[in-house]
Structure formats: structure tokens, C-alpha cells
Short mmCIF file of N, CA, C and O in Angstrom, two decimals:
data_model
loop_
_atom_site.label_atom_id
_atom_site.label_comp_id
_atom_site.label_asym_id
_atom_site.label_seq_id
_atom_site.Cartn_x
_atom_site.Cartn_y
_atom_site.Cartn_z
N MET A 181 83.92 73.86 102.01
CA MET A 181 85.21 73.47 101.46
C MET A 181 85.13 72.00 101.03
O MET A 181 84.70 71.15 101.80
N THR A 182 85.52 71.73 99.80
CA THR A 182 85.48 70.36 99.31
C THR A 182 86.59 69.54 99.94
O THR A 182 87.57 70.09 100.46
N GLU A 183 86.45 68.23 99.86
CA GLU A 183 87.46 67.33 100.42
C GLU A 183 88.81 67.54 99.72
O GLU A 183 89.86 67.54 100.37
N GLN A 184 88.77 67.76 98.41
CA GLN A 184 90.01 67.97 97.66
C GLN A 184 90.71 69.26 98.11
O GLN A 184 91.91 69.29 98.28
N MET A 185 89.93 70.31 98.33
CA MET A 185 90.52 71.56 98.81
C MET A 185 91.11 71.38 100.20
O MET A 185 92.17 71.93 100.51
N LYS A 186 90.43 70.61 101.04
CA LYS A 186 90.91 70.35 102.39
C LYS A 186 92.23 69.58 102.34
O LYS A 186 93.18 69.93 103.04
N ASP A 187 92.31 68.54 101.50
CA ASP A 187 93.55 67.78 101.34
C ASP A 187 94.67 68.67 100.82
O ASP A 187 95.80 68.58 101.27
N SER A 188 94.33 69.52 99.87
CA SER A 188 95.30 70.44 99.29
C SER A 188 95.87 71.37 100.37
O SER A 188 97.07 71.58 100.46
N LYS A 189 94.99 71.91 101.19
CA LYS A 189 95.42 72.81 102.28
C LYS A 189 96.29 72.05 103.26
O LYS A 189 97.29 72.58 103.75
N ASN A 190 95.94 70.78 103.54
CA ASN A 190 96.72 69.97 104.46
C ASN A 190 98.13 69.73 103.94
O ASN A 190 99.10 69.78 104.70
N ILE A 191 98.28 69.48 102.64
CA ILE A 191 99.59 69.27 102.04
C ILE A 191 100.46 70.51 102.23
O ILE A 191 101.61 70.43 102.63
N ILE A 192 99.89 71.66 101.97
CA ILE A 192 100.63 72.91 102.12
C ILE A 192 101.02 73.13 103.58
O ILE A 192 102.15 73.50 103.89
N GLU A 193 100.09 72.86 104.49
CA GLU A 193 100.39 73.01 105.93
C GLU A 193 101.48 72.04 106.37
O GLU A 193 102.37 72.42 107.14
N ILE A 194 101.43 70.81 105.88
CA ILE A 194 102.46 69.81 106.21
C ILE A 194 103.83 70.30 105.76
O ILE A 194 104.80 70.26 106.52
N LEU A 195 103.90 70.79 104.53
CA LEU A 195 105.17 71.30 104.01
C LEU A 195 105.65 72.52 104.79
O LEU A 195 106.83 72.60 105.16
N ASP A 196 104.75 73.45 105.06
CA ASP A 196 105.12 74.66 105.82
C ASP A 196 105.64 74.30 107.20
O ASP A 196 106.61 74.89 107.67
N ASN A 197 105.02 73.33 107.86
CA ASN A 197 105.44 72.94 109.20
C ASN A 197 106.75 72.16 109.19
O ASN A 197 107.65 72.43 109.98
N LYS A 198 106.85 71.19 108.28
CA LYS A 198 108.04 70.34 108.23
C LYS A 198 109.28 71.15 107.85
O LYS A 198 110.37 70.91 108.37
N TYR A 199 109.13 72.09 106.95
CA TYR A 199 110.27 72.86 106.45
C TYR A 199 110.24 74.31 106.91
O TYR A 199 110.68 75.21 106.20
N LYS A 200 109.75 74.52 108.11
CA LYS A 200 109.67 75.86 108.68
C LYS A 200 111.03 76.55 108.72
O LYS A 200 111.17 77.71 108.35
N ALA A 201 112.05 75.82 109.14
CA ALA A 201 113.40 76.39 109.22
C ALA A 201 113.90 76.78 107.83
O ALA A 201 114.53 77.83 107.66
N TYR A 202 113.60 75.97 106.83
CA TYR A 202 113.98 76.30 105.45
C TYR A 202 113.31 77.59 105.01
O TYR A 202 113.94 78.47 104.42
N LEU A 203 112.02 77.72 105.29
CA LEU A 203 111.28 78.91 104.89
C LEU A 203 111.81 80.17 105.57
O LEU A 203 111.84 81.24 104.98
N GLU A 204 112.24 80.03 106.82
CA GLU A 204 112.74 81.18 107.57
C GLU A 204 114.15 81.59 107.14
O GLU A 204 114.54 82.73 107.32
N ASP A 205 114.88 80.64 106.55
CA ASP A 205 116.27 80.93 106.19
C ASP A 205 116.42 80.99 104.66
O ASP A 205 116.27 82.04 104.06
N GLU A 206 116.67 79.87 104.04
CA GLU A 206 116.93 79.82 102.60
C GLU A 206 115.68 80.03 101.75
O GLU A 206 115.79 80.44 100.60
N GLY A 207 114.53 79.71 102.28
CA GLY A 207 113.31 79.73 101.47
C GLY A 207 112.50 81.01 101.55
O GLY A 207 111.32 81.03 101.20
N LYS A 208 113.12 82.10 101.98
CA LYS A 208 112.39 83.38 102.09
C LYS A 208 111.81 83.80 100.74
O LYS A 208 110.81 84.50 100.69
N TRP A 209 112.41 83.35 99.65
CA TRP A 209 111.94 83.69 98.32
C TRP A 209 110.54 83.14 98.03
O TRP A 209 109.86 83.59 97.11
N LEU A 210 110.09 82.18 98.85
CA LEU A 210 108.74 81.63 98.66
C LEU A 210 107.65 82.54 99.24
O LEU A 210 106.47 82.28 99.04
N ASN A 211 108.04 83.57 99.97
CA ASN A 211 107.13 84.55 100.56
C ASN A 211 106.05 83.93 101.42
O ASN A 211 106.17 83.92 102.62
N GLU A 212 104.99 83.43 100.85
CA GLU A 212 103.86 82.90 101.62
C GLU A 212 103.99 81.41 101.90
O GLU A 212 103.00 80.74 102.18
N GLY A 213 105.17 80.87 101.80
CA GLY A 213 105.37 79.46 102.06
C GLY A 213 105.12 78.60 100.84
O GLY A 213 105.14 79.07 99.71
N PHE A 214 104.88 77.33 101.08
CA PHE A 214 104.77 76.36 100.00
C PHE A 214 103.51 76.53 99.16
O PHE A 214 103.39 75.92 98.10
N ARG A 215 102.62 77.36 99.60
CA ARG A 215 101.44 77.67 98.79
C ARG A 215 101.87 78.21 97.43
O ARG A 215 101.21 78.03 96.42
N ASN A 216 103.03 78.87 97.40
CA ASN A 216 103.53 79.50 96.18
C ASN A 216 104.09 78.54 95.15
O ASN A 216 104.44 78.96 94.05
N ILE A 217 104.22 77.25 95.46
CA ILE A 217 104.71 76.33 94.44
C ILE A 217 103.55 75.75 93.63
O ILE A 217 103.76 74.96 92.71
N PHE A 218 102.33 76.16 93.97
CA PHE A 218 101.14 75.70 93.25
C PHE A 218 100.34 76.89 92.73
O PHE A 218 100.26 77.91 93.40
N THR A 219 99.75 76.76 91.54
CA THR A 219 98.87 77.81 91.06
C THR A 219 97.61 77.81 91.92
O THR A 219 97.14 76.75 92.34
N GLU A 220 97.12 78.98 92.19
CA GLU A 220 95.90 79.17 93.00
C GLU A 220 96.00 78.53 94.37
O GLU A 220 94.99 78.27 95.02
N GLY A 221 97.21 78.20 94.83
CA GLY A 221 97.39 77.62 96.15
C GLY A 221 96.75 76.25 96.32
O GLY A 221 96.55 75.79 97.42
N GLU A 222 96.46 75.59 95.21
CA GLU A 222 95.80 74.27 95.21
C GLU A 222 96.85 73.19 95.00
O GLU A 222 97.43 73.09 93.91
N ALA A 223 97.12 72.40 96.04
CA ALA A 223 98.21 71.43 96.00
C ALA A 223 97.80 70.16 95.26
O ALA A 223 97.20 69.25 95.83
N ASN A 224 98.11 70.11 93.98
CA ASN A 224 97.97 68.89 93.20
C ASN A 224 98.95 68.94 92.04
O ASN A 224 99.53 69.98 91.75
N ARG A 225 99.16 67.80 91.42
CA ARG A 225 100.18 67.68 90.37
C ARG A 225 99.93 68.64 89.21
O ARG A 225 100.85 69.25 88.68
N GLU A 226 98.66 68.82 88.84
CA GLU A 226 98.32 69.68 87.70
C GLU A 226 98.64 71.16 87.99
O GLU A 226 98.91 71.92 87.07
N ASN A 227 98.58 71.56 89.23
CA ASN A 227 98.80 72.96 89.61
C ASN A 227 100.23 73.26 90.04
O ASN A 227 100.53 74.37 90.44
N LEU A 228 101.10 72.27 89.96
CA LEU A 228 102.49 72.47 90.38
C LEU A 228 103.19 73.42 89.43
O LEU A 228 103.18 73.24 88.21
N LYS A 229 103.79 74.46 89.98
CA LYS A 229 104.58 75.42 89.19
C LYS A 229 105.97 74.81 89.02
O LYS A 229 106.83 74.95 89.89
N THR A 230 106.19 74.15 87.91
CA THR A 230 107.43 73.39 87.70
C THR A 230 108.69 74.23 87.88
O THR A 230 109.62 73.79 88.57
N PRO A 231 108.79 75.44 87.31
CA PRO A 231 110.03 76.21 87.50
C PRO A 231 110.32 76.52 88.98
O PRO A 231 111.47 76.47 89.41
N VAL A 232 109.28 76.80 89.74
CA VAL A 232 109.45 77.09 91.17
C VAL A 232 109.81 75.81 91.91
O VAL A 232 110.74 75.78 92.73
N TYR A 233 109.10 74.74 91.62
CA TYR A 233 109.36 73.43 92.22
C TYR A 233 110.82 73.02 92.01
O TYR A 233 111.48 72.54 92.93
N LEU A 234 111.35 73.24 90.80
CA LEU A 234 112.71 72.83 90.49
C LEU A 234 113.77 73.65 91.23
O LEU A 234 114.93 73.23 91.32
N MET A 235 113.39 74.79 91.77
CA MET A 235 114.34 75.60 92.55
C MET A 235 114.47 75.10 93.99
O MET A 235 115.37 75.52 94.72
N LEU A 236 113.59 74.20 94.40
CA LEU A 236 113.64 73.65 95.77
C LEU A 236 114.77 72.63 95.88
O LEU A 236 115.11 71.97 94.89
N PRO A 237 115.31 72.45 97.08
CA PRO A 237 116.31 71.40 97.28
C PRO A 237 115.71 70.03 96.96
O PRO A 237 114.50 69.81 97.12
N GLU A 238 116.55 69.11 96.53
CA GLU A 238 116.09 67.78 96.12
C GLU A 238 115.28 67.08 97.22
O GLU A 238 114.26 66.46 96.94
N GLU A 239 115.72 67.18 98.46
CA GLU A 239 115.01 66.52 99.58
C GLU A 239 113.57 67.01 99.66
O GLU A 239 112.64 66.21 99.85
N ILE A 240 113.36 68.29 99.51
CA ILE A 240 112.01 68.85 99.59
C ILE A 240 111.19 68.43 98.37
O ILE A 240 110.02 68.07 98.50
N ARG A 241 111.79 68.43 97.18
CA ARG A 241 111.07 67.99 95.98
C ARG A 241 110.61 66.55 96.13
O ARG A 241 109.47 66.22 95.77
N GLU A 242 111.46 65.70 96.68
CA GLU A 242 111.09 64.30 96.88
C GLU A 242 109.91 64.19 97.85
O GLU A 242 109.00 63.38 97.65
N TYR A 243 109.92 64.99 98.89
CA TYR A 243 108.82 64.96 99.86
C TYR A 243 107.53 65.49 99.24
O TYR A 243 106.46 64.93 99.47
N VAL A 244 107.62 66.54 98.44
CA VAL A 244 106.44 67.06 97.73
C VAL A 244 105.88 65.97 96.84
O VAL A 244 104.66 65.72 96.83
N ASP A 245 106.74 65.29 96.09
CA ASP A 245 106.30 64.19 95.22
C ASP A 245 105.56 63.12 96.02
O ASP A 245 104.51 62.63 95.60
N GLN A 246 106.12 62.76 97.16
CA GLN A 246 105.51 61.72 98.00
C GLN A 246 104.13 62.17 98.50
O GLN A 246 103.17 61.40 98.45
N LEU A 247 104.03 63.38 98.96
CA LEU A 247 102.73 63.89 99.45
C LEU A 247 101.70 63.91 98.32
O LEU A 247 100.54 63.55 98.54
N LEU A 248 102.11 64.33 97.14
CA LEU A 248 101.17 64.37 96.01
C LEU A 248 100.75 62.97 95.59
O LEU A 248 99.59 62.74 95.24
N LEU A 249 101.68 62.00 95.65
CA LEU A 249 101.32 60.61 95.34
C LEU A 249 100.35 60.05 96.37
O LEU A 249 99.37 59.41 96.02
N ASP A 250 100.63 60.30 97.63
CA ASP A 250 99.75 59.84 98.71
C ASP A 250 98.36 60.45 98.57
O ASP A 250 97.35 59.83 98.86
N HIS A 251 98.31 61.70 98.13
CA HIS A 251 97.06 62.44 97.95
C HIS A 251 96.19 61.77 96.88
O HIS A 251 94.97 61.78 96.97
N LEU A 252 96.82 61.17 95.86
CA LEU A 252 96.08 60.52 94.78
C LEU A 252 95.50 59.18 95.20
O LEU A 252 94.53 58.72 94.63
N SER A 253 96.12 58.52 96.19
CA SER A 253 95.65 57.19 96.58
C SER A 253 94.42 57.22 97.44
O SER A 253 94.09 58.12 98.07
#
């Protein structure tokens, strides 16, 4: 597993853990969790599914943005 893939998996795990209650209640439409907001389950800006991302609450979108920015640094 490459370092980028590992970071990508970590971002998805962070989101799944932090917003577990959201996924169990309002976010059931995501099915497999936050992996579904990225194409091929690869968490980076280029793979972000914009229409799906925009359906998330603003708080979660802001956190996704922060994680992706941190990932680039």
C-alpha cells in the first residue's frame, strides 16, 4: 500500500469515526460511509464526488475540506 493510499484510508476512517452518529442516523444514504464521497474510495480533492459532497451538512463539508488540505501539506 502506498503512502498516499494509506493517508486516503486514514481520512475516510477519521470521517467515519468522527461522524459515526451521523452515518447511523441521517447519513444512511452514504451506505458504506464516507468512502462513498470519493471515486474509487481514494480520499483526495481530485476524486471528490462534488454532488455527493454538497449533500453533506456544512459542518462535515468544512471538516472534509480541512482534512484534504492537511493531507496536501
